[in-house]
Short mmCIF file of C-alpha atoms and ligand atoms in Angstrom, two decimals:
data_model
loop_
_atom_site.label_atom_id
_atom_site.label_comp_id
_atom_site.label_asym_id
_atom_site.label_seq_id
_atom_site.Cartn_x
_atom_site.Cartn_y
_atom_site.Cartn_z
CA UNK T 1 18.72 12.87 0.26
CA UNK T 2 15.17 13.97 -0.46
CA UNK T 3 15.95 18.23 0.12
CA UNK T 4 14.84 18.92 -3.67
CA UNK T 5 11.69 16.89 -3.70
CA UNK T 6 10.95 18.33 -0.82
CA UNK T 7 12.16 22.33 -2.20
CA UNK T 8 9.24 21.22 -4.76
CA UNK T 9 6.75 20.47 -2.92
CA UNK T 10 7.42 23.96 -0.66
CA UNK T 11 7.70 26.14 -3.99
CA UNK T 12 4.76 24.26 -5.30
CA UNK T 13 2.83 25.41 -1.80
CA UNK T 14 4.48 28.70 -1.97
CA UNK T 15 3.40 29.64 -5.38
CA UNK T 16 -0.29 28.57 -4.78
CA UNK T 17 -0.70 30.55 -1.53
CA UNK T 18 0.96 33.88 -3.23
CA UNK T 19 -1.09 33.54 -6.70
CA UNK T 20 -4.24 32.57 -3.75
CA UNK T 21 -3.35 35.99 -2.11
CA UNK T 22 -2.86 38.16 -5.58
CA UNK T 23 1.16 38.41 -5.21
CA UNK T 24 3.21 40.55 -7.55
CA UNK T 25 5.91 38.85 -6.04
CA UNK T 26 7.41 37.20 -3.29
CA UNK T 27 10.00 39.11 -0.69
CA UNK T 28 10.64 36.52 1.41
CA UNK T 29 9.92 32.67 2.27
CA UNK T 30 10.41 31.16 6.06
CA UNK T 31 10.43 27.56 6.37
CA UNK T 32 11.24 25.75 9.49
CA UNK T 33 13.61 22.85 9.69
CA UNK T 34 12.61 20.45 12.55
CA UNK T 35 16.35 19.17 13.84
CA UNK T 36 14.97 15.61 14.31
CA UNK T 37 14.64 15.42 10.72
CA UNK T 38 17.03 14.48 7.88
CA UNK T 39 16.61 17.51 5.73
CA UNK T 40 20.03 19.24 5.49
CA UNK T 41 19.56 22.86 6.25
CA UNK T 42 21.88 23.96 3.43
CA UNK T 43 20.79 22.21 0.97
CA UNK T 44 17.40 22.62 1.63
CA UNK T 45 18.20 26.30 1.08
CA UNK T 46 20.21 25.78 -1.85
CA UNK T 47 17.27 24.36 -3.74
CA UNK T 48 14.80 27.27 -2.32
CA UNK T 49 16.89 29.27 -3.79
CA UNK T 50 17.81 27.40 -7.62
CA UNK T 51 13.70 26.90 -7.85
CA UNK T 52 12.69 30.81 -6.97
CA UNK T 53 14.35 31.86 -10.35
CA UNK T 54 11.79 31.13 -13.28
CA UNK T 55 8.66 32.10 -10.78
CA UNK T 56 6.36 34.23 -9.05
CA UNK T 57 9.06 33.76 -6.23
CA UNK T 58 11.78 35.24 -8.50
CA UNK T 59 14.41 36.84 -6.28
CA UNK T 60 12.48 36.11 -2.79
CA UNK T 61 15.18 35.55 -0.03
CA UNK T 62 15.26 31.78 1.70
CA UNK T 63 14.90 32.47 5.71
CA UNK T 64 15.64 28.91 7.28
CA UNK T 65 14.61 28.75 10.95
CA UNK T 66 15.70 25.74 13.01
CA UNK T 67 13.30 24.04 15.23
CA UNK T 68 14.72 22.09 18.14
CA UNK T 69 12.49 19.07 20.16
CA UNK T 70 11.32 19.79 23.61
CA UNK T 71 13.22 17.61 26.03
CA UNK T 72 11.15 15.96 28.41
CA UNK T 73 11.73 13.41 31.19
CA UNK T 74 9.38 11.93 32.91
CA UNK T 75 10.32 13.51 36.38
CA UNK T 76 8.80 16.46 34.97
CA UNK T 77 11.81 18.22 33.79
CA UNK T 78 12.02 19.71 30.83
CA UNK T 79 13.97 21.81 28.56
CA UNK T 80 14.43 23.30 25.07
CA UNK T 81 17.07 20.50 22.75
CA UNK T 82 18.92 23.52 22.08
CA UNK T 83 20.98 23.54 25.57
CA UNK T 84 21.80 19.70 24.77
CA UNK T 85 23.85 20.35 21.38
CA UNK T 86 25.98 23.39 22.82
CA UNK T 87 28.96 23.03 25.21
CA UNK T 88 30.70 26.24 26.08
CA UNK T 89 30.77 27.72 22.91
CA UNK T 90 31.15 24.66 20.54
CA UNK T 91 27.43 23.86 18.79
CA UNK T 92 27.36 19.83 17.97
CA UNK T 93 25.38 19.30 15.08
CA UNK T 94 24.65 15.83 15.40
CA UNK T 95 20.62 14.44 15.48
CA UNK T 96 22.11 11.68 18.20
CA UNK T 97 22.49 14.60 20.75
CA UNK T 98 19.02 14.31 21.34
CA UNK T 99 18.22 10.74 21.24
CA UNK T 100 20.79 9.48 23.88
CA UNK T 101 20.81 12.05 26.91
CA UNK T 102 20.16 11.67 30.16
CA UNK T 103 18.11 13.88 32.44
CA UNK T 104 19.97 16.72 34.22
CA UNK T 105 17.74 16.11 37.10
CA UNK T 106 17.46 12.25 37.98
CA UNK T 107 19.72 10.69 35.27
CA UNK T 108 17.16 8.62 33.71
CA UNK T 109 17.03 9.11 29.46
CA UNK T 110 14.70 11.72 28.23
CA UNK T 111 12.61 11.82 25.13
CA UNK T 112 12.39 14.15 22.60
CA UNK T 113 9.48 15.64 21.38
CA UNK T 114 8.83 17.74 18.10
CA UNK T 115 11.58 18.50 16.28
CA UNK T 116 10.31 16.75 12.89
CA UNK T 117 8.62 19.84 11.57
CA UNK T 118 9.11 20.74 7.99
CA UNK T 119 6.68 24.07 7.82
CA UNK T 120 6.67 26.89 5.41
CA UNK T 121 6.27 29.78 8.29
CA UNK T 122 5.27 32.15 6.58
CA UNK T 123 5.58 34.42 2.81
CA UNK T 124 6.03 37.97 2.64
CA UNK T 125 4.77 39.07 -0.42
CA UNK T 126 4.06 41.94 -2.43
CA UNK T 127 0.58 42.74 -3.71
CA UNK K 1 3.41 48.29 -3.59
CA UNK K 2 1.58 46.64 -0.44
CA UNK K 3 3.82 44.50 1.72
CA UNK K 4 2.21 41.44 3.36
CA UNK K 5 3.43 38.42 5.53
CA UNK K 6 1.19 35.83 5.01
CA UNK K 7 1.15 33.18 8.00
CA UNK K 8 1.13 29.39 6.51
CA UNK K 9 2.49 27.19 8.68
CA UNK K 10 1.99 24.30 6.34
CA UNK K 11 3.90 21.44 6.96
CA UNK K 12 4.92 18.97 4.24
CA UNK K 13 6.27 15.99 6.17
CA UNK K 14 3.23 16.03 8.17
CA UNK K 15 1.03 16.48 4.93
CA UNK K 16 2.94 13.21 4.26
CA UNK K 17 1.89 11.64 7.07
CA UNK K 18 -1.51 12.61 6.60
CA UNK K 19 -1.84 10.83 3.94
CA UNK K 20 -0.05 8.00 5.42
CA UNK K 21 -2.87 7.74 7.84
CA UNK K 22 -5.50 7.75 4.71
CA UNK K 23 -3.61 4.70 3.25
CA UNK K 24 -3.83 3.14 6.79
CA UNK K 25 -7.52 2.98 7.19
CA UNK K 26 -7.95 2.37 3.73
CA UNK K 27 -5.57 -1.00 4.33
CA UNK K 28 -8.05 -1.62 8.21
CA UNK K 29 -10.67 -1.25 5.88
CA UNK K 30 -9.82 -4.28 4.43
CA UNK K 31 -8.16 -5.87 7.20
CA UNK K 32 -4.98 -5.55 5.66
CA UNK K 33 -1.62 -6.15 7.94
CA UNK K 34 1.24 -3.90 6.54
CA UNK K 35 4.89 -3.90 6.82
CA UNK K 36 7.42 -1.46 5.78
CA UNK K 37 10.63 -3.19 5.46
CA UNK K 38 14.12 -0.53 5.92
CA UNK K 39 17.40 -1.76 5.52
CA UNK K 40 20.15 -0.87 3.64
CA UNK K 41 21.27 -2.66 0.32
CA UNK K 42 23.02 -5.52 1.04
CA UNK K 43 21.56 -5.88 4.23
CA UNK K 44 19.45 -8.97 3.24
CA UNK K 45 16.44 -6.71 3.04
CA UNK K 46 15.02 -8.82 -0.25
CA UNK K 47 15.77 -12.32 0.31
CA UNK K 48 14.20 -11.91 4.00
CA UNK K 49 10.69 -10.47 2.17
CA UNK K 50 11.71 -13.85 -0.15
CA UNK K 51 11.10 -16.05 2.71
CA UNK K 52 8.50 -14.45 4.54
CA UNK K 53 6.51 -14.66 1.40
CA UNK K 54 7.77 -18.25 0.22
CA UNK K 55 6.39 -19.21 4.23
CA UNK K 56 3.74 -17.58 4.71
CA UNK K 57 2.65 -17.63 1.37
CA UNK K 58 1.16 -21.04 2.18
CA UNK K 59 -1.51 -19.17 4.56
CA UNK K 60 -1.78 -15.87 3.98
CA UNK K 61 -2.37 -14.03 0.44
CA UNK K 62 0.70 -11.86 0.15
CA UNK K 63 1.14 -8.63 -2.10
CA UNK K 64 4.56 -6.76 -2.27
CA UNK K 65 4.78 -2.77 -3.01
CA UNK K 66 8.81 -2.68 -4.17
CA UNK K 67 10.53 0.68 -3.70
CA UNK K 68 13.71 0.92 -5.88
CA UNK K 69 15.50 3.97 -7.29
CA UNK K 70 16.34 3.04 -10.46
CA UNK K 71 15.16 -0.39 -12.04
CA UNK K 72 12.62 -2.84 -10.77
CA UNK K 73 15.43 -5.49 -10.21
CA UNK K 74 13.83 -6.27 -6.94
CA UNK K 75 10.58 -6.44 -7.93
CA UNK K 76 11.24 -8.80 -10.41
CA UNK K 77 13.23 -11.02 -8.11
CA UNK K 78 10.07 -11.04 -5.85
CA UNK K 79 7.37 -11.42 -8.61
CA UNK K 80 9.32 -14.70 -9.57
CA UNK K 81 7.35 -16.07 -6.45
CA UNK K 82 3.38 -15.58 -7.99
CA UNK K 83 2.85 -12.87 -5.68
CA UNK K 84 0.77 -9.36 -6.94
CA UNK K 85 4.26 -6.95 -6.79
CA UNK K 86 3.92 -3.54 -7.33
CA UNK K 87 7.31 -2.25 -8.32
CA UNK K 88 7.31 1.55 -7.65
CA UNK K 89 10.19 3.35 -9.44
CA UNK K 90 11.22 6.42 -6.90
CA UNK K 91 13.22 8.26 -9.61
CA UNK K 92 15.44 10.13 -7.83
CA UNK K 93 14.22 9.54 -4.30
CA UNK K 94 15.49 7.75 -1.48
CA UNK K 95 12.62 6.92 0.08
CA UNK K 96 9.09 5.83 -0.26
CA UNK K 97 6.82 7.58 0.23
CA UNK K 98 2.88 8.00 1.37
CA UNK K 99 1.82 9.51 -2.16
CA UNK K 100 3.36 6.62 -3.79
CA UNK K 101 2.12 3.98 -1.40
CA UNK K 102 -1.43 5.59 -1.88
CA UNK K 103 -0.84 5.50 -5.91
CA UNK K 104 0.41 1.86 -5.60
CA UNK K 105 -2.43 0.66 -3.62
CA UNK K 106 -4.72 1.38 -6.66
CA UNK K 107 -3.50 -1.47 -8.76
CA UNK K 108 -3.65 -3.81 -5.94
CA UNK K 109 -7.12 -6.05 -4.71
CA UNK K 110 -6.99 -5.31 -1.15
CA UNK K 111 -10.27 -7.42 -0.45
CA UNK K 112 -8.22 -10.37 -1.38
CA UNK K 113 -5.02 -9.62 0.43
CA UNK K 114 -3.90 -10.08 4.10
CA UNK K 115 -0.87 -8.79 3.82
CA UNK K 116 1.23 -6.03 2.07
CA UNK K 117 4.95 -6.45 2.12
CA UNK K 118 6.84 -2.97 1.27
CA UNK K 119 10.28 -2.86 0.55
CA UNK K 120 11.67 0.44 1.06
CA UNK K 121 14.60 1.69 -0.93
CA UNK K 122 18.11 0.89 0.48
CA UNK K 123 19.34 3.25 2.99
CA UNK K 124 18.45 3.81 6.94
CA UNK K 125 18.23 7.45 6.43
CA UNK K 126 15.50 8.86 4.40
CA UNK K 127 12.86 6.44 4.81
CA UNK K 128 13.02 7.56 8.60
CA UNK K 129 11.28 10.82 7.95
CA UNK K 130 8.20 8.59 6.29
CA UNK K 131 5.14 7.55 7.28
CA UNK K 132 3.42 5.40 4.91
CA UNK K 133 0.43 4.18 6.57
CA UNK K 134 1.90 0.90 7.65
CA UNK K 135 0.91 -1.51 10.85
CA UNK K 136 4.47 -2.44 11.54
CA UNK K 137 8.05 -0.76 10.72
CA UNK K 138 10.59 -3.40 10.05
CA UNK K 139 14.15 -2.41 10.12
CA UNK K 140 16.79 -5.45 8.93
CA UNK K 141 20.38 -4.52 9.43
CA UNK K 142 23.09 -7.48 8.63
CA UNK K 143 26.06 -7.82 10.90
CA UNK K 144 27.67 -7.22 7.78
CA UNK K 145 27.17 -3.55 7.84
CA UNK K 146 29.52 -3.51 11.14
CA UNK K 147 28.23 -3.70 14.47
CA UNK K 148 28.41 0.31 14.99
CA UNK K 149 25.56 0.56 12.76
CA UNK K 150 22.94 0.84 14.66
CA UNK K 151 24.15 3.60 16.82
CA UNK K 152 25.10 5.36 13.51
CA UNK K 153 21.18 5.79 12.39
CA UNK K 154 19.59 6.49 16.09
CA UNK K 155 16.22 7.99 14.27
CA UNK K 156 15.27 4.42 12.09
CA UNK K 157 15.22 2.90 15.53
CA UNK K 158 13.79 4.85 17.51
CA UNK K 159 10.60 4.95 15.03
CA UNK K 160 10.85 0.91 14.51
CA UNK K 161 8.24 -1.33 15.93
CA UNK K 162 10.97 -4.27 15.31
CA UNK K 163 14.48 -4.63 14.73
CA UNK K 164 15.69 -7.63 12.85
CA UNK K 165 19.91 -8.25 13.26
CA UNK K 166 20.34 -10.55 10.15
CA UNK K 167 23.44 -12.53 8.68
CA UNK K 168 24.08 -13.27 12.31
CA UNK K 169 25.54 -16.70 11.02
CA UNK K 170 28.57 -14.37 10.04
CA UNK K 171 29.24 -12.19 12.58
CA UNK K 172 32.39 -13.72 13.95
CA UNK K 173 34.06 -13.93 10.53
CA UNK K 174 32.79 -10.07 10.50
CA UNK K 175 34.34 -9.43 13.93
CA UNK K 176 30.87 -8.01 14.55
CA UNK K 177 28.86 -8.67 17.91
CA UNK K 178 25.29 -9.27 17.86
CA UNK K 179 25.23 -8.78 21.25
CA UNK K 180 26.40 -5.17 20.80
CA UNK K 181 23.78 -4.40 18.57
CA UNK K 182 20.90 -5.86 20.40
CA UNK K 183 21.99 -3.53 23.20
CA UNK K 184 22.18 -0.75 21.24
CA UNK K 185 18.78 -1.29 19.91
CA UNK K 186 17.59 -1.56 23.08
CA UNK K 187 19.33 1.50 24.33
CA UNK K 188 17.35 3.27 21.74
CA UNK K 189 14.26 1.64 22.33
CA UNK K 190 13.56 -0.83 24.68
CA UNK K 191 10.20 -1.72 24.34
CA UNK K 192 10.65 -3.54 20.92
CA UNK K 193 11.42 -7.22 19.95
CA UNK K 194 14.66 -7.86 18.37
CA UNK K 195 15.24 -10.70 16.45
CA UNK K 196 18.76 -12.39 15.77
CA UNK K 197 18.17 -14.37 12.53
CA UNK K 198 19.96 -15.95 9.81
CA UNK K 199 18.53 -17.82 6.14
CA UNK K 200 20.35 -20.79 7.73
CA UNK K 201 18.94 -21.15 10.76
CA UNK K 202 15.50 -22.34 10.68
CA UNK K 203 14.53 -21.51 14.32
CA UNK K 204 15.39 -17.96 14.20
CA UNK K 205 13.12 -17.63 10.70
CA UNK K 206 10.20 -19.72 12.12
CA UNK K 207 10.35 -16.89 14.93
CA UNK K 208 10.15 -14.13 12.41
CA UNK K 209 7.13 -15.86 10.73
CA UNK K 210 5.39 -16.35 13.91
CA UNK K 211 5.91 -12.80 14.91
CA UNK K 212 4.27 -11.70 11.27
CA UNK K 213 1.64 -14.48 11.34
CA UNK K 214 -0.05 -14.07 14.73
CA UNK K 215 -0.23 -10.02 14.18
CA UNK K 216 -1.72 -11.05 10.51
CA UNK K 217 -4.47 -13.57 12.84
CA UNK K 218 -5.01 -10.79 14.70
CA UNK K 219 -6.84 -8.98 11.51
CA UNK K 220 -7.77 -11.98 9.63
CA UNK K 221 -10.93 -11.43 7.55
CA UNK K 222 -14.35 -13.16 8.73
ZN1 ZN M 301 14.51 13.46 35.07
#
């Protein structure tokens, strides 16, 4: 899986933007994980948090948002993927719950859209 | 100390396919046709770019960007044939990628190519989340791999532009139905062609060749 090159290239973008702004150091990082992607939430966050140690980012906490696709069928109904993956109270973590499901409304399938992000959010740092 | 949140909202897959889109009009420029080839290893991935190359070879001139994580076995299999191969060691990564794609280009005379084979590496996960600045995404899976296969990596196929079944020569001794996966290809995307083919059938490669050959005509230089 590609989570550390990827953990890189955010730090790389992360340490840039602070030492951009003047940063003493770096509170917090918030990236957002598009669920349509492959990048494993956990250990995305697990190499966040192994490359903030010899850095400007030293200590910064790893906030992890996930962003779910927009379901959309083309009889106009739409809906956030995030009612798709839960039944009662069980959450299925699968990225095939939102390529194969069929419009509440007329049946036909729907298409996803977004979902791929991979976006630092936002830094809170100190200056 | 003054607090501050500092909005980025940078996205690196996108600033992937950014650059994807660079090495795209950089390959129209010079009326390049590319193809990025996904399959797993073992799925007959190589020996298909083989033939396409050892065919069309006679018409077109042919270079070959070849993805591998850890030697350039491939590439060396493929520069056997006299074509301009680019092997592209991936270290540690899984996929290719558009920064390597745009690195790889540099070594290669575009002016005198029509069209740029690139093998991805071997696995229908990663190079899903890649954009590389190709024409056309190939994905090859071989009956081999089990007929479930295709419903087990939804995202490849849903991004492909065509799906090649291969090995289909042994998909009874396999227990594996071609038919299945056709319809689950289609159930995933039903606009694309699918093509059933096999090294020993000649009719099912001549209708891989012709697919490649008339979208290559279609961008033929003056
Ligand atoms: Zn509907």
């Amino acid at each position: 899986m590609h989570e550390y090159s990827l953990a890189c290239e955010i730090m790389d973008n992360v340490i840039s933007i602070s030492e951009t702004n003047g940063a003493k150091g770096v509170n917090s990082i918030t990236v957002g994980v598009g669920k349509l992607t492959h990048v494993n939430p956990d250990q995305l966050t697990f190499c966040l948090e192994s490359l903030v140690s010899e850095n400007i980012a030293r200590g910064a906490e790893i906030i992890l948002n996930e962003i779910y696709p927009e379901m959309e069928c083309q009889c106009g109904f739409s809906d956030s993927g995030k009612r798709f993956c839960t039944t009662d109270d069980e959450v299925i973590d699968d990225i095939r719950v939102f390529l194969d499901v069929p419009c509440p409304e007329c049946g036909e399938m729907m298409q996803a859209s977004g979902g791929r992000e991979l976006i630092i959010e936002s830094i809170d740092i100190e200056q | 100390m003054l607090m501050h949140v500092i909005n980025v909202g940078h996205d690196v897959l996108k600033a992937n396919d950014k650059l994807a889109e660079k090495n795209k009009k950089r390959l129209d420029k010079n009326n390049v046709l590319a193809i990025n080839f996904m399959g797993a290893i073992g799925s007959g991935k190589t020996t298909l770019i083989e033939r396409t190359i050892t065919e069309l070879g006679k018409k077109y001139r042919i270079a070959v960007i070849a993805g591998d994580v850890i030697a350039d076995m491939d590439a060396g299999r493929i520069a056997k044939l006299g074509v301009t191969t680019i092997p592209v060691n991936t270290g540690r990564e899984c996929h290719l990628d558009a920064k390597l794609v745009e690195k790889a280009l540099k070594s290669i005379d575009l002016k005198n190519i029509d069209i740029l084979l690139m093998e991805n590496v071997g696995n229908l996960i990663c190079p899903a989340d890649y954009q590389l600045g190709e024409h056309l995404r190939v994905v090859v899976v071989s009956v081999t791999e089990g007929d479930d296969i295709v419903l087990k990596h939804p995202v490849i196929f849903k991004s492909t532009d065509i799906a090649i079944i291969h090995k289909k020569d042994l998909a009874e001794a396999v227990f594996a139905s071609t038919e299945k996966m056709e319809g689950d290809v289609r159930h995933l995307n039903p606009d694309i062609p699918v093509l059933k083919t096999s090294i020993h059938d000649k009719e099912s490669m001549d209708q891989w060749f012709s697919t490649i050959s008339s979208l290559a005509d279609e961008r033929k230089k003056e």
